[in-house]
Short mmCIF file of C-alpha atoms in Angstrom, two decimals:
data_model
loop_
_atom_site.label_atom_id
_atom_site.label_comp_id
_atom_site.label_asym_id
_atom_site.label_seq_id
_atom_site.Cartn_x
_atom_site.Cartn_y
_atom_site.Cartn_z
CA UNK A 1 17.61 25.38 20.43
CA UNK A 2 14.21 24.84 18.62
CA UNK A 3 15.82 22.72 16.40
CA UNK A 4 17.00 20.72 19.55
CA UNK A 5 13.56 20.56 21.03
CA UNK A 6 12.29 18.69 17.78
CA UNK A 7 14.81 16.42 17.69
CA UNK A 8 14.69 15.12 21.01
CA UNK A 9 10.97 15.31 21.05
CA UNK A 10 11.27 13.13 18.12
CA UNK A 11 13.55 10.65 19.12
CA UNK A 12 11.16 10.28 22.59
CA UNK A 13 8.11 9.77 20.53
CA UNK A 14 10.06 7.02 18.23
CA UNK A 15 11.13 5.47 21.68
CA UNK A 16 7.74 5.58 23.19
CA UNK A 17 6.37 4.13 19.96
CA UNK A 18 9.34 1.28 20.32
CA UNK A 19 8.56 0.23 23.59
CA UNK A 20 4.59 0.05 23.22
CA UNK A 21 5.50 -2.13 20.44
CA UNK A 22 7.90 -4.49 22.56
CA UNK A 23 5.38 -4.41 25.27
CA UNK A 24 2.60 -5.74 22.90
CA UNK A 25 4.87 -8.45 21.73
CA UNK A 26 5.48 -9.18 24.88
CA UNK A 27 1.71 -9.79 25.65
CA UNK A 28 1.18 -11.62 22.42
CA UNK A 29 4.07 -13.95 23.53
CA UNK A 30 1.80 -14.59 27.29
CA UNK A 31 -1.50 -15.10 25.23
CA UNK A 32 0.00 -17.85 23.29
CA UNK A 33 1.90 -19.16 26.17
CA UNK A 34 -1.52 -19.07 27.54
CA UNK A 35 -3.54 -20.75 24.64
CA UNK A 36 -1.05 -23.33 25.36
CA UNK A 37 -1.32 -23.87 29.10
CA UNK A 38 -5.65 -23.76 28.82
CA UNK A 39 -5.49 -26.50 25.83
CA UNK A 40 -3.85 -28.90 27.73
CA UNK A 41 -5.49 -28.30 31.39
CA UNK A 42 -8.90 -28.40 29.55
CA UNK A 43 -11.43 -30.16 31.88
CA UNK A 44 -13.84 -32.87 30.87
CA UNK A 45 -16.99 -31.36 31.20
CA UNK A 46 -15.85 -28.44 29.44
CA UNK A 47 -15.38 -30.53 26.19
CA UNK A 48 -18.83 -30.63 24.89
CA UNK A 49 -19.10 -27.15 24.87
CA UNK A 50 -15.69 -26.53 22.92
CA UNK A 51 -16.89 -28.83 20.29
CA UNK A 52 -20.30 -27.01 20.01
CA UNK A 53 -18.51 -23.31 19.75
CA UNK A 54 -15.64 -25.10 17.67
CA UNK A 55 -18.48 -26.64 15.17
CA UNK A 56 -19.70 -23.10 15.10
CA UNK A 57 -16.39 -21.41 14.13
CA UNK A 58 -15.91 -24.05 11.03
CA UNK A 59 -19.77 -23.45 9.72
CA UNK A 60 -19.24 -19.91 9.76
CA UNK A 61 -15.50 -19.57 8.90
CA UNK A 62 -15.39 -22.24 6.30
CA UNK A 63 -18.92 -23.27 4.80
CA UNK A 64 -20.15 -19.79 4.71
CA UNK A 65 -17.53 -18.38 2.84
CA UNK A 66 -17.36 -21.02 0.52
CA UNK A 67 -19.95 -19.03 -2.34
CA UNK A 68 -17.24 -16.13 -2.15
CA UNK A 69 -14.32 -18.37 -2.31
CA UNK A 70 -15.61 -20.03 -5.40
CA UNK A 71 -16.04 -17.02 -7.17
CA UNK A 72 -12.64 -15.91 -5.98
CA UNK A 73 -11.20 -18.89 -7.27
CA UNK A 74 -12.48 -19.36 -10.75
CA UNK A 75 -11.62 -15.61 -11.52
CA UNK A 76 -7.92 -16.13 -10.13
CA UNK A 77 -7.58 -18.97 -12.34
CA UNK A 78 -9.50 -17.89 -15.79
CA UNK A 79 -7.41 -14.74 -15.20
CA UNK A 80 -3.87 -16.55 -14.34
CA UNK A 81 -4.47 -19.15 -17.37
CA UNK A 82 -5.79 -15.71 -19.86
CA UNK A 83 -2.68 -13.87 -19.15
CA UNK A 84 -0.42 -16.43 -19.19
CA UNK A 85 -1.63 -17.25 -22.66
CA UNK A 86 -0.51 -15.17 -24.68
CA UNK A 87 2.93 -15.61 -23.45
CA UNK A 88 2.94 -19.34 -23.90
CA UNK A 89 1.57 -19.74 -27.23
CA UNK A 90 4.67 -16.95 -28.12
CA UNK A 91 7.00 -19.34 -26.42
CA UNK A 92 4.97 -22.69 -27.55
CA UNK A 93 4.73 -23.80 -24.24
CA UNK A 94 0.97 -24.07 -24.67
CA UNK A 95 1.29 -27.26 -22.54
CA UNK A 96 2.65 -25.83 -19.53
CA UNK A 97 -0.01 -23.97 -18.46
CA UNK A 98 -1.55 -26.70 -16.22
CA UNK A 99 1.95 -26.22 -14.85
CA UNK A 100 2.00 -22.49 -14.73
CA UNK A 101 -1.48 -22.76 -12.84
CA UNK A 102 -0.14 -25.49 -10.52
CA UNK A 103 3.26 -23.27 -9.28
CA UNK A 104 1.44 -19.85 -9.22
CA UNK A 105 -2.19 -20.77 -8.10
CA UNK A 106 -2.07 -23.74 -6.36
CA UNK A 107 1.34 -23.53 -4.04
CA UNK A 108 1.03 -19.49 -3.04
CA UNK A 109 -2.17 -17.58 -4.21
CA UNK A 110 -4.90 -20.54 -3.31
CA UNK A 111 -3.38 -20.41 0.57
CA UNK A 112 -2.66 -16.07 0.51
CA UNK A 113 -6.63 -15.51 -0.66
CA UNK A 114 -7.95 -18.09 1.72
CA UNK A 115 -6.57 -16.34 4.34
CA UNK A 116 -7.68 -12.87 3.26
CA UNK A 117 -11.04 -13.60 2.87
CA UNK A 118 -10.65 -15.28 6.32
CA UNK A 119 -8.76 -12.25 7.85
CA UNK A 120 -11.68 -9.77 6.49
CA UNK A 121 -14.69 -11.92 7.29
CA UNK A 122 -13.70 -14.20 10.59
CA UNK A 123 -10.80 -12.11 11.85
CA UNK A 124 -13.20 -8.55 12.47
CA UNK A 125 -16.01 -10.80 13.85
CA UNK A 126 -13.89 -12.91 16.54
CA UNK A 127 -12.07 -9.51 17.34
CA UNK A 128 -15.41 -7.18 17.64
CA UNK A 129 -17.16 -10.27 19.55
CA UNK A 130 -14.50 -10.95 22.13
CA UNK A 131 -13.72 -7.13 22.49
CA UNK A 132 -17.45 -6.59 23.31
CA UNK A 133 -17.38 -9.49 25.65
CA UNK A 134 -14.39 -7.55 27.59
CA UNK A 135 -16.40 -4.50 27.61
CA UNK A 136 -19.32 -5.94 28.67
CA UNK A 137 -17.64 -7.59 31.32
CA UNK A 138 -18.81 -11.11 30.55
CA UNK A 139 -14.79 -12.03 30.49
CA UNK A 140 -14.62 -10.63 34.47
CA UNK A 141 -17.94 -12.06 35.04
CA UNK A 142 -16.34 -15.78 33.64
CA UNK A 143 -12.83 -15.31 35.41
CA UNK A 144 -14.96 -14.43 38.71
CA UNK A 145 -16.58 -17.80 38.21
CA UNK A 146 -13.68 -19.79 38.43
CA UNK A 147 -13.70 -20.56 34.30
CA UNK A 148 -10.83 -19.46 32.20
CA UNK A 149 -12.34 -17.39 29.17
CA UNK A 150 -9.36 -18.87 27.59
CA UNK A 151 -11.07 -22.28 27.47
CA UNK A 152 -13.81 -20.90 26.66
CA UNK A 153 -13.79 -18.80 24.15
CA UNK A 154 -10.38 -18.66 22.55
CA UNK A 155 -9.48 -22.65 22.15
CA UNK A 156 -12.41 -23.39 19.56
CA UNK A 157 -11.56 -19.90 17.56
CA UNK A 158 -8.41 -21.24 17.16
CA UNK A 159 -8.83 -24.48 16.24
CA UNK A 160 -12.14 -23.88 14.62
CA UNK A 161 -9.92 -20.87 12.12
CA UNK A 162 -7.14 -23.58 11.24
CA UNK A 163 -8.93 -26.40 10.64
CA UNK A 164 -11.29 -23.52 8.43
CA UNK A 165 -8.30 -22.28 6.14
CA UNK A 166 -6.83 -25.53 5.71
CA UNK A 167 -10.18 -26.81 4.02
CA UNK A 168 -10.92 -23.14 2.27
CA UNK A 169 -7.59 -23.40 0.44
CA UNK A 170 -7.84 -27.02 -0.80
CA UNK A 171 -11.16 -26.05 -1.69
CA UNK A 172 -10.25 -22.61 -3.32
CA UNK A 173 -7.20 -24.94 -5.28
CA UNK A 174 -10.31 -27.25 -6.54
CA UNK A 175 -11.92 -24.27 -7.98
CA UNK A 176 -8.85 -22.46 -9.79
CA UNK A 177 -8.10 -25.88 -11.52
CA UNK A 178 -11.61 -26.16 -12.93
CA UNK A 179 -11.34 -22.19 -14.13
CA UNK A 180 -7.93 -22.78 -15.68
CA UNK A 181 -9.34 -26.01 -17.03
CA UNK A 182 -12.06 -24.02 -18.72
CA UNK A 183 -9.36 -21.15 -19.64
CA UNK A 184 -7.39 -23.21 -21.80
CA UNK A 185 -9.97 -25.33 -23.27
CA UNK A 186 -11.48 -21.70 -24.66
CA UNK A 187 -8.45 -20.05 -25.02
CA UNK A 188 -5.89 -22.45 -25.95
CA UNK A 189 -7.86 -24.94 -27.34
CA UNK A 190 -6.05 -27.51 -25.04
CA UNK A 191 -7.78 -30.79 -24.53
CA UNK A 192 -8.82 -31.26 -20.85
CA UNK A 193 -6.66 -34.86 -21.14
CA UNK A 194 -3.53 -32.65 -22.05
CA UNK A 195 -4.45 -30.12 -19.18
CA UNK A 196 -5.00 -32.54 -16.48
CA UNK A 197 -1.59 -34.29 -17.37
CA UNK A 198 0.27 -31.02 -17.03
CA UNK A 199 -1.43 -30.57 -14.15
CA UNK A 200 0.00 -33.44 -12.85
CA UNK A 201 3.70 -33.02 -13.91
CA UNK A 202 3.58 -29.74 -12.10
CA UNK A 203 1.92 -31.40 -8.73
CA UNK A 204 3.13 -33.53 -6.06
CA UNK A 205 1.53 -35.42 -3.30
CA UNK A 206 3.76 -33.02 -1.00
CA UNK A 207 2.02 -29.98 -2.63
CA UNK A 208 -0.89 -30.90 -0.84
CA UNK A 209 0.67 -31.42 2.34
CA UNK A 210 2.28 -27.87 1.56
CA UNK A 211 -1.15 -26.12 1.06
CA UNK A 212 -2.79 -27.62 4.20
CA UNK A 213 0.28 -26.92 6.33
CA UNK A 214 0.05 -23.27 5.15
CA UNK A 215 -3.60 -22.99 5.81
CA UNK A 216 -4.17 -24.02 9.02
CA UNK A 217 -0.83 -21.41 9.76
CA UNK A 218 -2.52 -18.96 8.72
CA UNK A 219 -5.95 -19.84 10.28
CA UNK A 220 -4.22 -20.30 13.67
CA UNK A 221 -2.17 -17.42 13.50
CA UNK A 222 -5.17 -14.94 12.76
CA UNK A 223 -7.26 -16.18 15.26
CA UNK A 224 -4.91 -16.00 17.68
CA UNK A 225 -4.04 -12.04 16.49
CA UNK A 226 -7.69 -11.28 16.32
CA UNK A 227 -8.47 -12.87 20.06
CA UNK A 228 -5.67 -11.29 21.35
CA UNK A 229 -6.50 -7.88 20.00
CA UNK A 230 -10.52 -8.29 21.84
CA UNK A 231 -9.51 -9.27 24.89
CA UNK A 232 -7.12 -6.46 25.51
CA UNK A 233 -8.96 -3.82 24.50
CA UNK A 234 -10.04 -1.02 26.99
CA UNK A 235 -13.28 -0.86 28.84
CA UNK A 236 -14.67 1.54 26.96
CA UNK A 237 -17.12 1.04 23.57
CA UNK A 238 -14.39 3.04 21.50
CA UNK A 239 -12.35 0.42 21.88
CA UNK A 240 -14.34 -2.04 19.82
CA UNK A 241 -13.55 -0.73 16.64
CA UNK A 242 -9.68 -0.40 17.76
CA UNK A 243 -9.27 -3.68 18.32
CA UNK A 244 -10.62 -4.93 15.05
CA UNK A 245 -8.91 -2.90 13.44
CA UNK A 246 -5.49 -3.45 15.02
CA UNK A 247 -6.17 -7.09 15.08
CA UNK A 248 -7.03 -7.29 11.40
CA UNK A 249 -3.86 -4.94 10.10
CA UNK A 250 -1.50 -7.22 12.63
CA UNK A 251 -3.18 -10.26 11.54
CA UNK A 252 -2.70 -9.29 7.68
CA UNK A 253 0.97 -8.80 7.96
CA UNK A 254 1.15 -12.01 9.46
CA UNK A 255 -0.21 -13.94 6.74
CA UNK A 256 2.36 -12.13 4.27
CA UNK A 257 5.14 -12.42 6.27
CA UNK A 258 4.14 -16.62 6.88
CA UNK A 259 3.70 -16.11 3.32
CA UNK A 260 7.42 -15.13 2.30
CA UNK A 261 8.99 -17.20 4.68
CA UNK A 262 7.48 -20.88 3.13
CA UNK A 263 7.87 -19.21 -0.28
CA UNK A 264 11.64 -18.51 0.77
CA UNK A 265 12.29 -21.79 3.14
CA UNK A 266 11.03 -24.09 -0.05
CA UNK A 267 13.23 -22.39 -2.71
CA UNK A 268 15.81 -22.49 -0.81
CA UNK A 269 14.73 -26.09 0.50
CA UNK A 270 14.43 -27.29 -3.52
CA UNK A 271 17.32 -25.28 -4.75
#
């Protein structure tokens, strides 16, 4: 009978856990449905405003985190170009590593560590300041106004964070090439002519198409996590941290997953 009682006690807490997470994608589905519906009923005199926040969002999502995305970047591709090294001078494929750098850095890891950095740095501070504001009641004190904190203060997150990781992974791409330009050159004594030319057999205009496509994906999708997770949390100041943090884990996942599935959908796509 004990036995029994765990089972079933089990099986309700896996349901209960089911159907809170059905409910929340639920929600998520309305928030973007709502995104949607503000963007295009946005009034005039509301513009000037969204461009000031949304000038705001790009300084600090994309120009401040440009010293720790360089750093990122010329470590990733020193370290990319120093282990593949050893393999291609075994091989003596010494010439492909501009390619090697191109395929592995440029298409997948430039985009993936853009997005990190954004998730960890612009992802806690939209979810901590919008939770605040919904504790603080600034977002009942807006919709009592007659303005739709929507407009207000989700629109220029959005666009601000895609525009953001668009230009952070070009820019992070930029960087890996010079440290895997400086990697070889040291390493495998491969003239920066002969580097650059790999570089370019390996890269297509559609690559950067590919990497700007994928950034502002994953800038729009974790702003849109990390607003959703503020403005539902709870009225209460212990809900502050649970909304970052819920925000930031779902928002993490999603980058993966958005990951995988262009990894998969262009293999598949070139195959």
């Amino acid at each position: 009978m004990a036995t029994r009682e765990i089972t079933l006690t089990g099986i309700t807490a896996l349901g209960g856990k089911a159907r809170g997470t059905g409910n929340d994608a639920l929600e998520a589905v309305r928030f973007v449905g709502s995104c949607v519906r503000a963007m295009l009923s946005l009034p005039r005199n509301a513009r000037n405003l969204s461009w000031r926040s949304l000038f705001m969002q790009v300084r600090f999502t994309a120009v401040d985190a440009m010293p720790i995305i360089a750093g990122l970047a010329l470590l990733i591709g020193a370290l990319v170009i120093a282990q593949a090294h050893a393999q291609a001078v075994r091989f003596g494929v010494s010439e492909a590593l501009g390619q090697i750098l191109a395929t592995v850095i440029v298409r997948e890891l430039g985009p993936l560590f853009a997005a990190i950095i954004v998730v960890a740095r612009s992802g806690t501070a939209i979810a901590s300041e919008l939770a605040t504001a919904r504790v603080m009641g600034e977002v009942t004190a807006l919709e009592a106004l007659g303005v739709d904190p929507v407009q207000l203060m989700v629109l220029p997150r959005l666009i601000g964070s895609a525009i953001s990781v668009a230009l952070l992974a070009m820019y992070f791409d930029a960087i890996a090439i010079t440290g895997g330009l400086v990697a070889t050159w040291l390493l495998a004594h491969l003239p920066p002519g002969d580097y650059l030319e790999s570089l370019r057999l390996g890269l297509s205009p559609g690559d950067v198409f590919l990497v700007l496509t994928k950034g502002a994906a994953f800038g729009l999708g974790t702003a849109i996590i990390c607003c959703w997770a503020g403005l539902r949390a709870a009225r209460t100041p212990a809900a502050i941290p649970q909304s970052v943090t819920k925000g930031v884990v779902i928002a993490m996942v999603y980058v993966f997953a958005v990951s995988a599935i262009f990894t998969i959908t262009l293999a598949l796509w070139t195959s």
